[in-house]
Structures are given as C-alpha cells and as structure tokens.
Coordinates of C-alpha atoms in Angstrom, one line a residue:
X23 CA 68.9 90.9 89.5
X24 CA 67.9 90.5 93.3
X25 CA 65.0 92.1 94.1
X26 CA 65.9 95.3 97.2
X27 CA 63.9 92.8 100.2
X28 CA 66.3 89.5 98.8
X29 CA 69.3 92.4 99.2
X30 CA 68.5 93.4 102.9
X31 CA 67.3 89.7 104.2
X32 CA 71.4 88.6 102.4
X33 CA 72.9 91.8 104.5
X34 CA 71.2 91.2 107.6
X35 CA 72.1 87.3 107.5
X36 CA 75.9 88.3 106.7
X37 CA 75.7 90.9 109.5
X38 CA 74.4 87.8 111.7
X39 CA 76.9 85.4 110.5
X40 CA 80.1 88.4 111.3
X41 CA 78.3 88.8 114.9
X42 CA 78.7 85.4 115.6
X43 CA 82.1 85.1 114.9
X44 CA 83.0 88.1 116.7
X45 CA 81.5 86.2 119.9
X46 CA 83.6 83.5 118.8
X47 CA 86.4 85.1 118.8
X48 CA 85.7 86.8 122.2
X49 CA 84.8 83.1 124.1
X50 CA 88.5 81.7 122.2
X51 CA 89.7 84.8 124.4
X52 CA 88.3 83.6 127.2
X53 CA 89.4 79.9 127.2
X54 CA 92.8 80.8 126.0
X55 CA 95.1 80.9 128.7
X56 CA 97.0 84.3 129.5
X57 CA 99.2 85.3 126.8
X58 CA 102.6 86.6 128.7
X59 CA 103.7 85.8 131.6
X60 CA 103.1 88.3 134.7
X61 CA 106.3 89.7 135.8
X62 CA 105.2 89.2 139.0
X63 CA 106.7 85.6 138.6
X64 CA 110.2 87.7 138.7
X65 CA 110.0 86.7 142.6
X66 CA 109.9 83.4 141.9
X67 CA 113.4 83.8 140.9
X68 CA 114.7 86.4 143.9
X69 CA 113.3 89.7 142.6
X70 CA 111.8 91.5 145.1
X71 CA 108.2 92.9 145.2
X72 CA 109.5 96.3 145.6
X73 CA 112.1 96.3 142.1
X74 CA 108.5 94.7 140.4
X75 CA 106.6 97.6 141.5
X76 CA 109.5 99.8 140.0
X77 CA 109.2 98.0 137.0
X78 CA 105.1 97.9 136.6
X79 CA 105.3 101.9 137.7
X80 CA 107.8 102.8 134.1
X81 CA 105.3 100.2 132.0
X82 CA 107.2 97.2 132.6
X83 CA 104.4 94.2 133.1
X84 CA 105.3 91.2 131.7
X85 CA 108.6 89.0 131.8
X86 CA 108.6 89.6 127.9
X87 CA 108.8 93.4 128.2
X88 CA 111.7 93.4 130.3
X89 CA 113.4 91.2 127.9
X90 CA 112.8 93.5 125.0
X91 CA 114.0 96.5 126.7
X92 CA 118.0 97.4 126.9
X93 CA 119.7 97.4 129.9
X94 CA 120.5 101.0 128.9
X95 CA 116.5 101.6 129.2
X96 CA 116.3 100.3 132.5
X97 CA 118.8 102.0 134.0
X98 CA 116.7 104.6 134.0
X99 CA 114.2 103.6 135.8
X100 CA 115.0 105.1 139.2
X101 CA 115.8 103.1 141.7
X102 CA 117.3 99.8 139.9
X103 CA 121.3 99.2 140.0
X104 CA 122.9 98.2 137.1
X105 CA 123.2 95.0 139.8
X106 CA 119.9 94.7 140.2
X107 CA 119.2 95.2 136.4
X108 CA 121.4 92.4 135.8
X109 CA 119.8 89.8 138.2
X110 CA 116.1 91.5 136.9
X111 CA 117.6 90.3 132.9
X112 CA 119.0 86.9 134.5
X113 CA 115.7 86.2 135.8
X114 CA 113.6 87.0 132.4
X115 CA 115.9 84.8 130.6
X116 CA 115.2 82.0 132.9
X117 CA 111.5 82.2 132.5
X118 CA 111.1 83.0 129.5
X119 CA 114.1 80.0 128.1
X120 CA 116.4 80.2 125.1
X121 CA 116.1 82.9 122.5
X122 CA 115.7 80.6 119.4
X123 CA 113.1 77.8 118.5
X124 CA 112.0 76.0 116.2
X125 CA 109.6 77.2 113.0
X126 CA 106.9 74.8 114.3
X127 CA 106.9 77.0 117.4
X128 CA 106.4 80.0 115.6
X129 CA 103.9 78.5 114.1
X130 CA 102.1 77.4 116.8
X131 CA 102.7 80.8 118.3
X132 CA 101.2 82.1 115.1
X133 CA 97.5 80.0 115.7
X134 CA 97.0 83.0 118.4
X135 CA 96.7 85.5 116.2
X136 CA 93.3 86.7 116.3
X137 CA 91.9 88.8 112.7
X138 CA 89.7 91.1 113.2
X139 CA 86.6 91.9 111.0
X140 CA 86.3 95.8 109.2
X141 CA 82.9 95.2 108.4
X142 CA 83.4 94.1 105.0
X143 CA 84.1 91.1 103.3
X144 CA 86.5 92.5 100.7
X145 CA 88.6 94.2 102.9
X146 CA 88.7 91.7 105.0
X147 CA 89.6 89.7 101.6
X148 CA 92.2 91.9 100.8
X149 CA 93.7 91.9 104.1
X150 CA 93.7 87.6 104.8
X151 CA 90.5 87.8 106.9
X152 CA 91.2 91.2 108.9
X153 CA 93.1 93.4 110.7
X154 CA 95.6 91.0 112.4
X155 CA 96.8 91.4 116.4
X156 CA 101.2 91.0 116.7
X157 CA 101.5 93.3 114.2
X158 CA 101.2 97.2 112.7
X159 CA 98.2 98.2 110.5
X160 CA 98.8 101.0 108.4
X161 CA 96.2 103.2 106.6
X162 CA 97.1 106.7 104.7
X163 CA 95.3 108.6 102.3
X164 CA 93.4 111.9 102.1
X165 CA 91.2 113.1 104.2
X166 CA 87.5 111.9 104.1
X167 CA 88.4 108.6 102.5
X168 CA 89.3 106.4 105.9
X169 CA 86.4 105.2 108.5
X170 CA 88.6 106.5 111.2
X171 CA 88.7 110.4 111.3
X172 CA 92.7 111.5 110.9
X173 CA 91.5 114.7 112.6
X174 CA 91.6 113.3 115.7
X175 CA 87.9 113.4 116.9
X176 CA 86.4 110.3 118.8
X177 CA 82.8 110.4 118.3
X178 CA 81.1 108.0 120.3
X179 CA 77.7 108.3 118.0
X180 CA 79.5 106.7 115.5
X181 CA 80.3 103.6 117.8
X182 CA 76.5 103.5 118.9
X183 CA 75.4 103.1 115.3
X184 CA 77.9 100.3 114.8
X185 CA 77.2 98.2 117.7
X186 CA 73.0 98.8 116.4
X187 CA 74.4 96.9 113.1
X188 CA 75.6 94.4 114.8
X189 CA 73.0 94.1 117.4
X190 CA 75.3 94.4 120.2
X191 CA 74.3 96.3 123.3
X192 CA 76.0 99.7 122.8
X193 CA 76.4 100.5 126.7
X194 CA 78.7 97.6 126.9
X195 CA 80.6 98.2 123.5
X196 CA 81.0 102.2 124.8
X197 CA 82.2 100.7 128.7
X198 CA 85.4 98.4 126.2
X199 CA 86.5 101.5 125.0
X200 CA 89.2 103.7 126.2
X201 CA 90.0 106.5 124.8
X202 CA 93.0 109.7 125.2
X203 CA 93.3 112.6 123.5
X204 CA 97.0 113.1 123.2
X205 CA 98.1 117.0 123.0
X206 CA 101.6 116.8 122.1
X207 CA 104.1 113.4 121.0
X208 CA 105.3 113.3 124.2
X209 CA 102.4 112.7 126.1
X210 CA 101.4 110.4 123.3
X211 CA 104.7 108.4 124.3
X212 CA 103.6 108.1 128.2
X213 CA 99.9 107.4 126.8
X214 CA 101.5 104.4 125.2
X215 CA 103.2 103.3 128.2
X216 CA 100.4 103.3 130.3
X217 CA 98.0 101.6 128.0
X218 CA 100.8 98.6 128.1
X219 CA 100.1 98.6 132.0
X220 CA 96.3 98.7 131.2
X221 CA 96.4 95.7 129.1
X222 CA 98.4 93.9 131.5
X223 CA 96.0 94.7 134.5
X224 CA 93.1 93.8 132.2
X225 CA 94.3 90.6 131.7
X226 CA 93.9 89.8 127.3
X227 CA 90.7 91.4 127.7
X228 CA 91.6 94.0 125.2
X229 CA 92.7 93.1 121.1
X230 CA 93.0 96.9 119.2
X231 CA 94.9 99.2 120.1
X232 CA 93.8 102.4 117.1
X233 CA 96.3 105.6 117.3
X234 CA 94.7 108.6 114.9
X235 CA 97.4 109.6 113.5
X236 CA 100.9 108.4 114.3
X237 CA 102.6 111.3 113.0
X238 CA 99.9 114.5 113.6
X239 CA 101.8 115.3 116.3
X240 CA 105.2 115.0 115.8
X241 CA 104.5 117.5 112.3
X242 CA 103.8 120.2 114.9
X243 CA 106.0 119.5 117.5
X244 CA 109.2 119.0 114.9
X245 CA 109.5 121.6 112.1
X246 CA 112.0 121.8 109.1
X247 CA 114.8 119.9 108.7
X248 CA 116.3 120.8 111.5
X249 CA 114.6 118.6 113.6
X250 CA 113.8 116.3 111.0
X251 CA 116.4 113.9 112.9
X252 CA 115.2 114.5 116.1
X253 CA 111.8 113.6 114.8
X254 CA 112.4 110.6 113.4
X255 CA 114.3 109.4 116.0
X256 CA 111.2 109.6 118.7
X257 CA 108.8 108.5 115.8
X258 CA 111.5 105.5 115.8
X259 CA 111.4 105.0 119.5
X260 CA 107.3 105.2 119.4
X261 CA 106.7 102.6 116.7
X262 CA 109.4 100.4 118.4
X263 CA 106.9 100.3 121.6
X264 CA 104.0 99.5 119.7
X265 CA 105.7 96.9 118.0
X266 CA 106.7 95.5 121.2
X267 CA 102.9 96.2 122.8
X268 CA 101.6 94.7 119.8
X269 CA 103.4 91.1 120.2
X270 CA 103.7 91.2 124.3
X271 CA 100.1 91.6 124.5
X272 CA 98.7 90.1 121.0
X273 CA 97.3 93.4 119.9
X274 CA 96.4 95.0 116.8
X275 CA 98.0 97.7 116.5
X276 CA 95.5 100.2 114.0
X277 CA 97.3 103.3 112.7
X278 CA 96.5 106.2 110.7
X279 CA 99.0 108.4 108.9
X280 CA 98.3 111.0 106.3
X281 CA 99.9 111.8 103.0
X282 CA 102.2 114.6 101.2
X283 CA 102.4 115.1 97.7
X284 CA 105.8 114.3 96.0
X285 CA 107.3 116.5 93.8
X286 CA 109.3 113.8 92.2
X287 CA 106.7 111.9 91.1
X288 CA 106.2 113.8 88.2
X289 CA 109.5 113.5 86.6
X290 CA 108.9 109.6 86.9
X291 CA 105.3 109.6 85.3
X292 CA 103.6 108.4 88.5
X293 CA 99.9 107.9 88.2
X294 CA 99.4 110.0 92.1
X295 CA 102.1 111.7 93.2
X296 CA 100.9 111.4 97.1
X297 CA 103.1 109.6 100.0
X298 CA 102.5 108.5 102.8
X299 CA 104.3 110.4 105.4
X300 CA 107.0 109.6 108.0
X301 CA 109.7 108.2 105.6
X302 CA 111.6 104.4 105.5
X303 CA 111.2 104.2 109.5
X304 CA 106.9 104.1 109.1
X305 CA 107.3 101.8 106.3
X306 CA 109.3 99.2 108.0
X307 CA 107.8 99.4 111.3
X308 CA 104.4 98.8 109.9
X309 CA 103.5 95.0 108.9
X310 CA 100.7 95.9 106.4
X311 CA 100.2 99.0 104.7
X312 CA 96.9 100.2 103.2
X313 CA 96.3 103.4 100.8
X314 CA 92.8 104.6 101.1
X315 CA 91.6 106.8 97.7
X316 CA 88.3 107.8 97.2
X317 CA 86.2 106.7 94.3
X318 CA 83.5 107.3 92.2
X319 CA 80.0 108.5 94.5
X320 CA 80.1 107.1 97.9
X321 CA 83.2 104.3 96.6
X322 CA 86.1 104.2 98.9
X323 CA 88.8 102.2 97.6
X324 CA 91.7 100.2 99.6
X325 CA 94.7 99.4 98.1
X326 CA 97.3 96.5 99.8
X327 CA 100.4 98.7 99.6
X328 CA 102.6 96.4 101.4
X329 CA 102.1 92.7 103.3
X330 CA 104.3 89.8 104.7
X331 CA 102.0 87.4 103.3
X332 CA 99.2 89.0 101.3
X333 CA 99.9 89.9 97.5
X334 CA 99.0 93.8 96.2
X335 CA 95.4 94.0 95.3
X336 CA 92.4 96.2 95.7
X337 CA 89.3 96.5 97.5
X338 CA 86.2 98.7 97.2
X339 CA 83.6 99.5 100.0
X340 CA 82.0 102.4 101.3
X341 CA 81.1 103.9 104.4
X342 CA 77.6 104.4 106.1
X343 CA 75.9 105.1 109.4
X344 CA 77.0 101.2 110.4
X345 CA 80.4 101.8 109.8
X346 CA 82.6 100.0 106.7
X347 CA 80.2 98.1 104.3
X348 CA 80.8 96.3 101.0
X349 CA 79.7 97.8 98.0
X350 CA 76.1 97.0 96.5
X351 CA 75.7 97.2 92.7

C-alpha cells in the first residue's frame, strides 16, 4: 500500500500533467484558425453593412447562424423584407456551399472537437476524455451530489481554489469568466442570444458555456398542466439555440437539470424511482446524459445515462476544496 507522501507526490504530478494539457488545448485554440465564418463576409455577396448590423443586433453572427434560422425567424427581425431575407439566405448558401458532404468531412470536422477535463480521470473515462464542445452535457440528480450548485449560486471562491489546484493564476481564470443571473426563462432566452454575439466578438476564445439549471425557471414561470405545452414548447425553442450555439461556435454546452420522483416506478420494480425532469424534448436535445447519486461518505457517483458513442457505465469521485477529484482508497 503507498505510503500518504508517495499518494500526494502521484496527485500533484497528475494535477501537473492535466495542467499541461489544458495549456495545450488553449495554444491548439490559438493556432486553429476561426471556426465560422463572420457574417460580415455577407457583403462580399451584396448584403449591405446596415442589414449585417440588423442581423448581429437579434444574435445573428456568423454565416452558419443565419443558415440555421427559418426564414419565418428572420422575418422578425425588424427591418429585413422577406426580399431582403431571401437574398440574406441566397448569400449564406453561397458561402457556406452545398448542404451534404461526405463522412470524411464530418470526420475531419469532428478532429475540432475539443474535451474538456472534470478534474478526474474516471469521469473523464466514463465520458471519452471529457465534457465534449458541439454538443449538450447533461447532469441530473439530487441536490448536493453535482460540483455545480443547481440552486443557482456562482461562487467565485470556489473558482479561486480551483485554479490554486491547478496552479493557474486565479485573477486571470476569474477575468475568462462571465457570468448572468437569469430571473425568469425569458430573460434566460435573450441571455442566450447575447452570449452567441459575445462568442462571436471574442473570436473562439471561449469553449463552455454552463446553464444552472435548464429548467429552474421555466418550473416557476409555467405551472400545471395547463401550461405544460406552452412550457415545453419555449424549453424546445431554448435547447434548439444551444444546440445551434454549441456547433456554430464549438462549445460545450454544460447543463444542469434536477429530478422528480416517479410514481410509476414502483409498479415496475425500479431500483430509484427519480427522473430527470423536462420530458422526451431534454432527453433528445442533450447528447450525453449523466445521473449524479450520492454514495457512501464523501462518494459521489456518475452514471453514463445516455451517449452517441460511449457505452453505460459508472464512475465514482468526490468533491473537495479543488473541485472534482478521483476517489483515494
């Protein structure tokens, strides 16, 4: 059995090693080139300067973007003819070439994803080597069991005694964070929208995007089933943003949810009877979905709920004044 001084000299070197590939992954940002294309080069196909600026104004930023909204969606931006939509869709279409290609593209298209370390070499395991950017993260479970507080509160004393782990300058990790507090679902909506502007003017500087919870807010704003349609509808309209953000920009897109228990469960023998909340539209929109349980002692354990390309399995870690650790025995 390692002695405790073998223990700390093996964490600190593993913490080395994960710092150095974080700054690896930071200079591959750097040399890439940009990600999109500005829409901006609109004008190089006879869109004016002023029907850009309408554009950039409703969260518009990239050539991409205005080829995955509907023309229905742009209409209402005020100020753009369906005339001038058309020419604005003509244009995208012309930069941005023909709607299919080839797997090999995708694949290539694919070498840009970056993965992003938890802190912890079996949940980075579990999830392929991180949270991945182009895609949804989900994470549900009770409270007290994820490293990210579902009730909403940013602490930036937690952030400080993460970067100390990794020996990075705290000043400089606090100044790469931005942060909203979102009151109601509809200013989380326009909060969206004008992060999508903020990555664009920051030019792939930024790689997670982490919303605490998805569906808080819509529970208070929508009540019964009434307005469960309604609800689910927006929820609908929200994720399809993200999902767009998270491939326009090549973002991770973090979120939490929580859970509710199932009455049903019991009649089918189901070990926990908890779900994650926000029904079939939640589940398809997110890529990879976690349940987070809490163990025995300080043991938090992830399960791989759902993945494109990651069987089920189960991770255990816990959480200190660093942030998400592996478990020592």
């Amino acid at each position: 059995m390692p002695s405790r001084k073998e223990s700390t000299v093996s964490s600190q070197a593993e913490e080395q090693q994960e710092q150095h590939q974080n700054e690896d992954i930071i200079n591959q940002i750097e040399e890439e080139s940009l990600f999109y294309t500005e829409i901006d080069d609109l004008q190089t196909h006879g869109i004016g300067v002023a029907d850009i600026t309408k554009l950039k104004t409703a969260g518009v930023c990239t050539v991409k973007g205005v080829q995955m909204m509907t023309k229905k969606a742009l209409l209402k931006i005020k100020g753009l003819s369906e005339t001038k939509v058309d020419k604005i869709k003509e244009a995208a279409i012309k930069i941005q070439g023909p709607g299919f290609v080839t797997a090999r593209e995708i694949a290539a298209q694919r070498e840009k994803v970056v993965k992003i370390s938890t802190g912890s070499k079996q949940l980075n395991t579990l999830l392929g080597g991180g949270i991945q950017t182009m895609s949804i993260t989900e994470v549900f479970g009770e409270y007290r069991t994820a490293y990210i507080d579902t009730e909403g509160t940013f602490r930036p004393d937690r952030i400080i005694s993460i970067a100390d782990r990794f020996g990075v300058d705290p000043d400089i990790v606090l100044d790469n964070i931005v942060v909203a507090r979102a009151w109601n679902s509809d200013q989380q909506m326009d909060l969206i929208c004008e992060l999508a502007a903020h990555f664009a003017d920051q030019r792939g500087s930024y790689r997670l995007l982490v919303i605490d919870s998805i569906i808080s807010l819509f529970r208070c704003d929508y009540s019964g089933r009434g307005e469960l349609a309604d609800r689910q509808q927006k929820l609908n309209q929200m994720l399809s943003r993200l999902t767009k953000i998270s491939e326009e920009y090549n973002i991770a897109v973090f979120l939490t949810n929580q859970v509710s228990s199932d009455p049903g469960a019991g009649m089918t023998f189901v070990a926990d009877p908890k779900k994650p909340v926000g029904g079939h539209i939640l589940a398809h929109a997110s890529s990879t979905r976690i349940y987070l349980r809490k163990g025995r002692g300080d043991e938090r354990v992830a399960k791989l709920y759902d993945s494109p390309d990651m069987p089920e399995s189960e991770a255990s870690y816990c959480i200190n004044s660093g942030g998400i650790v592996d478990i020592t025995i």
